[in-house]
Amino acid sequence: MMDINKLEKSDLKYNETLKKKIEKLKSKRNAVIIAHNYQRDEIQEIADISGDSLALSQAAVRTDADVIVFCGVKFMAESASILNPDKTVLLPVMEAGCPLADMITPEKLRAKKKEHPAAAVVCYVNSSAAVKAESDIACTSSNAVEVVKSLKEKEVIFVPDKNLGRYVQSQVPEKKIILWDGFCPTHIRVQEEDVLKAKELHKDAEVIAHPECHPSVLALSDHICSTGGMFTYVKQSRSKEFIISTESGMLYKLQKDNPDKKFYLPTQNLVCANMKLITLGWVAHSLENLVYEVKVSDDVREKAKAALDRMLAVTGEKKGAAIAGY
Ligand code: 13P
């Protein structure tokens, strides 16, 4: 199978030209490039800040730049715009969506709330601004357990990722979690057999998984955490080899930061097509033409911001997820 993260020689030369163009446009626009850990290698190379969803939300709040070029998927750019309405937030490819976020609508969530009037609503950040506006508090994979524990309500409607919701339930047994039937189409591609085979091939490797993976995969893991948490874990671990159950883009920085350690994916199918839509060419196009601006209407923005602000208050600055670029 073709490795989407590996480039041909001709691409590398072309990319150098694009990188120079991006540098010039960045200073002209007073822009910052923020990239999620699943981005293509060359996008992570040019990013000023990279990290997991929580770290990127925090970075969006702190930046002094006038323009934020968000290399990720739409809900991430939307969160940056909600938290920073005075900045121009650009998503280089408008079609870079999140199928998990599309598995819930505000109308369906309102109906669920009517069924459970006493429950608090926790929405994973992988959701639209309109769904966040219907929720009491947001969470990311790095703080979901902490967020749910912080609530006074005993019942919690957790949307839209059922696997993350199940994982939270296992960590917070004192609450009753009402799950939504959503899932990440990339993470569910890892199967129990893939992990077992990888363990057989790499007997000394530790297994690390993202909580969006199926519970049977999580059960085979030594450690479960967000993408940012993976960097912290690997750095402090004495192990030399790791099986990483999350999107393939993670391997770029894990390998760069830990040249003496080895990383393996349990399956080569761990590629999020939406994350990979962002290329250097589109980033240059975005900066040159100031496209595609992500804006949220004021009424939705205020309510969605309240859910994000509550999350950031629970997490606190010091506890922020691993972040590169600071
Ligand atoms: P992290 O917050 O762990 O980076 O996860 C983001 C995501 O979208 C996983 O699919």
Short mmCIF file of N, CA and C in Angstrom, two decimals, residues 22 26 31-60 63 67-73 75-77 80 89-92 227-228 231 247 249-250 252-253 275-276 278-280 283 321-326:
data_model
loop_
_atom_site.label_atom_id
_atom_site.label_comp_id
_atom_site.label_asym_id
_atom_site.label_seq_id
_atom_site.Cartn_x
_atom_site.Cartn_y
_atom_site.Cartn_z
N ILE A 22 5.22 30.04 1.55
CA ILE A 22 4.38 30.08 2.75
C ILE A 22 5.02 30.98 3.81
N LYS A 26 3.25 34.20 5.29
CA LYS A 26 2.93 34.17 6.73
C LYS A 26 3.31 35.50 7.38
N ALA A 31 0.42 35.82 10.20
CA ALA A 31 -0.37 34.59 10.40
C ALA A 31 0.39 33.57 11.22
N VAL A 32 -0.38 32.70 11.86
CA VAL A 32 0.21 31.57 12.57
C VAL A 32 -0.38 30.30 11.95
N ILE A 33 0.47 29.28 11.81
CA ILE A 33 -0.03 28.01 11.27
C ILE A 33 -0.13 27.00 12.40
N ILE A 34 -1.35 26.55 12.61
CA ILE A 34 -1.63 25.58 13.69
C ILE A 34 -1.98 24.25 13.03
N ALA A 35 -1.35 23.17 13.47
CA ALA A 35 -1.60 21.87 12.81
C ALA A 35 -1.90 20.77 13.82
N HIS A 36 -2.87 19.95 13.48
CA HIS A 36 -3.15 18.78 14.33
C HIS A 36 -2.10 17.70 14.07
N ASN A 37 -1.93 16.84 15.06
CA ASN A 37 -0.93 15.76 14.99
C ASN A 37 -1.18 14.75 13.86
N TYR A 38 -2.36 14.78 13.23
CA TYR A 38 -2.64 13.84 12.14
C TYR A 38 -2.31 14.42 10.77
N GLN A 39 -1.81 15.63 10.74
CA GLN A 39 -1.52 16.26 9.44
C GLN A 39 -0.36 15.55 8.73
N ARG A 40 -0.26 15.78 7.42
CA ARG A 40 0.86 15.25 6.63
C ARG A 40 2.16 15.72 7.25
N ASP A 41 3.23 14.94 7.07
CA ASP A 41 4.54 15.28 7.65
C ASP A 41 4.97 16.70 7.30
N GLU A 42 4.84 17.04 6.01
CA GLU A 42 5.34 18.35 5.55
C GLU A 42 4.52 19.52 6.13
N ILE A 43 3.28 19.26 6.49
CA ILE A 43 2.46 20.31 7.12
C ILE A 43 2.92 20.47 8.57
N GLN A 44 3.19 19.35 9.24
CA GLN A 44 3.69 19.44 10.62
C GLN A 44 5.04 20.16 10.65
N GLU A 45 5.85 19.95 9.59
CA GLU A 45 7.17 20.62 9.53
C GLU A 45 7.04 22.14 9.49
N ILE A 46 6.04 22.66 8.79
CA ILE A 46 5.93 24.13 8.65
C ILE A 46 5.08 24.77 9.75
N ALA A 47 4.42 23.93 10.57
CA ALA A 47 3.51 24.47 11.58
C ALA A 47 4.27 25.23 12.67
N ASP A 48 3.68 26.34 13.12
CA ASP A 48 4.26 27.05 14.27
C ASP A 48 3.88 26.33 15.55
N ILE A 49 2.69 25.78 15.55
CA ILE A 49 2.19 25.08 16.73
C ILE A 49 1.54 23.78 16.26
N SER A 50 1.89 22.68 16.92
CA SER A 50 1.17 21.44 16.61
C SER A 50 0.77 20.79 17.92
N GLY A 51 -0.25 19.96 17.87
CA GLY A 51 -0.68 19.34 19.12
C GLY A 51 -1.99 18.60 18.96
N ASP A 52 -2.58 18.20 20.10
CA ASP A 52 -3.88 17.54 20.07
C ASP A 52 -4.99 18.58 20.15
N SER A 53 -6.24 18.13 20.14
CA SER A 53 -7.36 19.07 20.05
C SER A 53 -7.36 20.08 21.20
N LEU A 54 -7.05 19.61 22.40
CA LEU A 54 -7.06 20.53 23.53
C LEU A 54 -5.95 21.58 23.40
N ALA A 55 -4.75 21.11 23.08
CA ALA A 55 -3.62 22.02 22.94
C ALA A 55 -3.89 23.07 21.87
N LEU A 56 -4.55 22.65 20.79
CA LEU A 56 -4.80 23.59 19.69
C LEU A 56 -5.86 24.62 20.08
N SER A 57 -6.85 24.21 20.87
CA SER A 57 -7.84 25.18 21.36
C SER A 57 -7.15 26.20 22.25
N GLN A 58 -6.26 25.71 23.12
CA GLN A 58 -5.55 26.62 24.02
C GLN A 58 -4.65 27.56 23.22
N ALA A 59 -4.01 27.03 22.18
CA ALA A 59 -3.12 27.86 21.36
C ALA A 59 -3.92 28.94 20.64
N ALA A 60 -5.12 28.59 20.20
CA ALA A 60 -5.96 29.57 19.49
C ALA A 60 -6.33 30.72 20.42
N THR A 63 -2.87 33.12 20.87
CA THR A 63 -2.08 33.71 19.79
C THR A 63 -2.28 35.22 19.59
N VAL A 67 -4.13 36.28 11.72
CA VAL A 67 -4.73 35.21 10.91
C VAL A 67 -4.28 33.86 11.48
N ILE A 68 -5.25 32.95 11.66
CA ILE A 68 -4.91 31.58 12.08
C ILE A 68 -5.20 30.65 10.90
N VAL A 69 -4.16 30.00 10.38
CA VAL A 69 -4.39 29.01 9.33
C VAL A 69 -4.49 27.67 10.04
N PHE A 70 -5.68 27.08 10.04
CA PHE A 70 -5.90 25.87 10.81
C PHE A 70 -5.76 24.65 9.92
N CYS A 71 -4.68 23.90 10.13
CA CYS A 71 -4.47 22.68 9.35
C CYS A 71 -5.01 21.52 10.18
N GLY A 72 -6.23 21.18 9.88
CA GLY A 72 -6.92 20.13 10.62
C GLY A 72 -8.25 19.92 9.93
N VAL A 73 -9.29 19.60 10.70
CA VAL A 73 -10.61 19.45 10.08
C VAL A 73 -11.55 20.54 10.60
N PHE A 75 -14.27 21.10 12.38
CA PHE A 75 -14.70 21.41 13.76
C PHE A 75 -13.57 22.07 14.55
N MET A 76 -12.33 21.76 14.20
CA MET A 76 -11.19 22.33 14.92
C MET A 76 -11.06 23.83 14.58
N ALA A 77 -11.21 24.15 13.29
CA ALA A 77 -11.15 25.56 12.88
C ALA A 77 -12.32 26.33 13.48
N ALA A 80 -11.55 27.22 17.00
CA ALA A 80 -10.60 28.34 17.06
C ALA A 80 -11.34 29.65 16.82
N VAL A 89 -9.90 33.14 10.90
CA VAL A 89 -9.53 31.72 10.99
C VAL A 89 -9.77 31.08 9.62
N LEU A 90 -8.71 30.50 9.06
CA LEU A 90 -8.80 29.91 7.72
C LEU A 90 -8.62 28.40 7.77
N LEU A 91 -9.49 27.71 7.03
CA LEU A 91 -9.33 26.27 6.82
C LEU A 91 -8.92 26.12 5.35
N PRO A 92 -7.69 25.65 5.06
CA PRO A 92 -7.22 25.66 3.67
C PRO A 92 -8.08 24.86 2.69
N THR A 227 -3.74 12.08 21.49
CA THR A 227 -2.51 12.11 20.69
C THR A 227 -1.41 12.88 21.44
N GLY A 228 -1.79 13.96 22.11
CA GLY A 228 -0.80 14.72 22.89
C GLY A 228 -0.24 13.88 24.02
N PHE A 231 2.79 11.55 23.22
CA PHE A 231 4.17 12.09 23.24
C PHE A 231 4.75 12.04 24.65
N GLU A 247 -4.24 7.49 14.17
CA GLU A 247 -4.00 7.90 12.77
C GLU A 247 -2.49 7.98 12.48
N GLY A 249 -0.48 9.89 10.93
CA GLY A 249 0.28 11.15 11.03
C GLY A 249 1.05 11.28 12.33
N MET A 250 0.60 10.56 13.36
CA MET A 250 1.26 10.61 14.67
C MET A 250 2.72 10.18 14.62
N TYR A 252 5.09 10.80 12.60
CA TYR A 252 6.09 11.80 12.20
C TYR A 252 6.80 12.39 13.42
N LYS A 253 6.02 12.93 14.34
CA LYS A 253 6.64 13.62 15.48
C LYS A 253 7.14 12.64 16.55
N MET A 275 -8.07 14.57 7.03
CA MET A 275 -6.87 15.25 7.54
C MET A 275 -5.83 15.43 6.43
N LYS A 276 -5.77 14.43 5.55
CA LYS A 276 -4.73 14.45 4.51
C LYS A 276 -5.09 15.35 3.33
N ILE A 278 -5.28 18.50 3.43
CA ILE A 278 -4.49 19.74 3.53
C ILE A 278 -3.08 19.47 3.02
N THR A 279 -2.68 20.22 2.01
CA THR A 279 -1.33 20.08 1.43
C THR A 279 -0.65 21.44 1.48
N LEU A 280 0.66 21.45 1.23
CA LEU A 280 1.39 22.73 1.22
C LEU A 280 0.79 23.69 0.19
N VAL A 283 -2.18 25.32 1.60
CA VAL A 283 -1.84 26.28 2.67
C VAL A 283 -1.37 27.60 2.02
N ALA A 321 -2.64 19.82 27.38
CA ALA A 321 -2.06 18.66 26.69
C ALA A 321 -0.71 19.02 26.08
N ALA A 322 0.05 18.00 25.73
CA ALA A 322 1.37 18.21 25.15
C ALA A 322 1.26 19.12 23.93
N ILE A 323 2.10 20.09 23.85
CA ILE A 323 2.01 21.07 22.78
C ILE A 323 3.41 21.39 22.26
N ALA A 324 3.52 21.44 20.96
CA ALA A 324 4.83 21.78 20.38
C ALA A 324 4.73 23.19 19.81
N GLY A 325 5.80 23.91 19.85
CA GLY A 325 5.82 25.24 19.25
C GLY A 325 5.90 26.35 20.29
N TYR A 326 5.85 26.00 21.55
CA TYR A 326 6.00 26.99 22.61
C TYR A 326 7.37 26.87 23.25
#
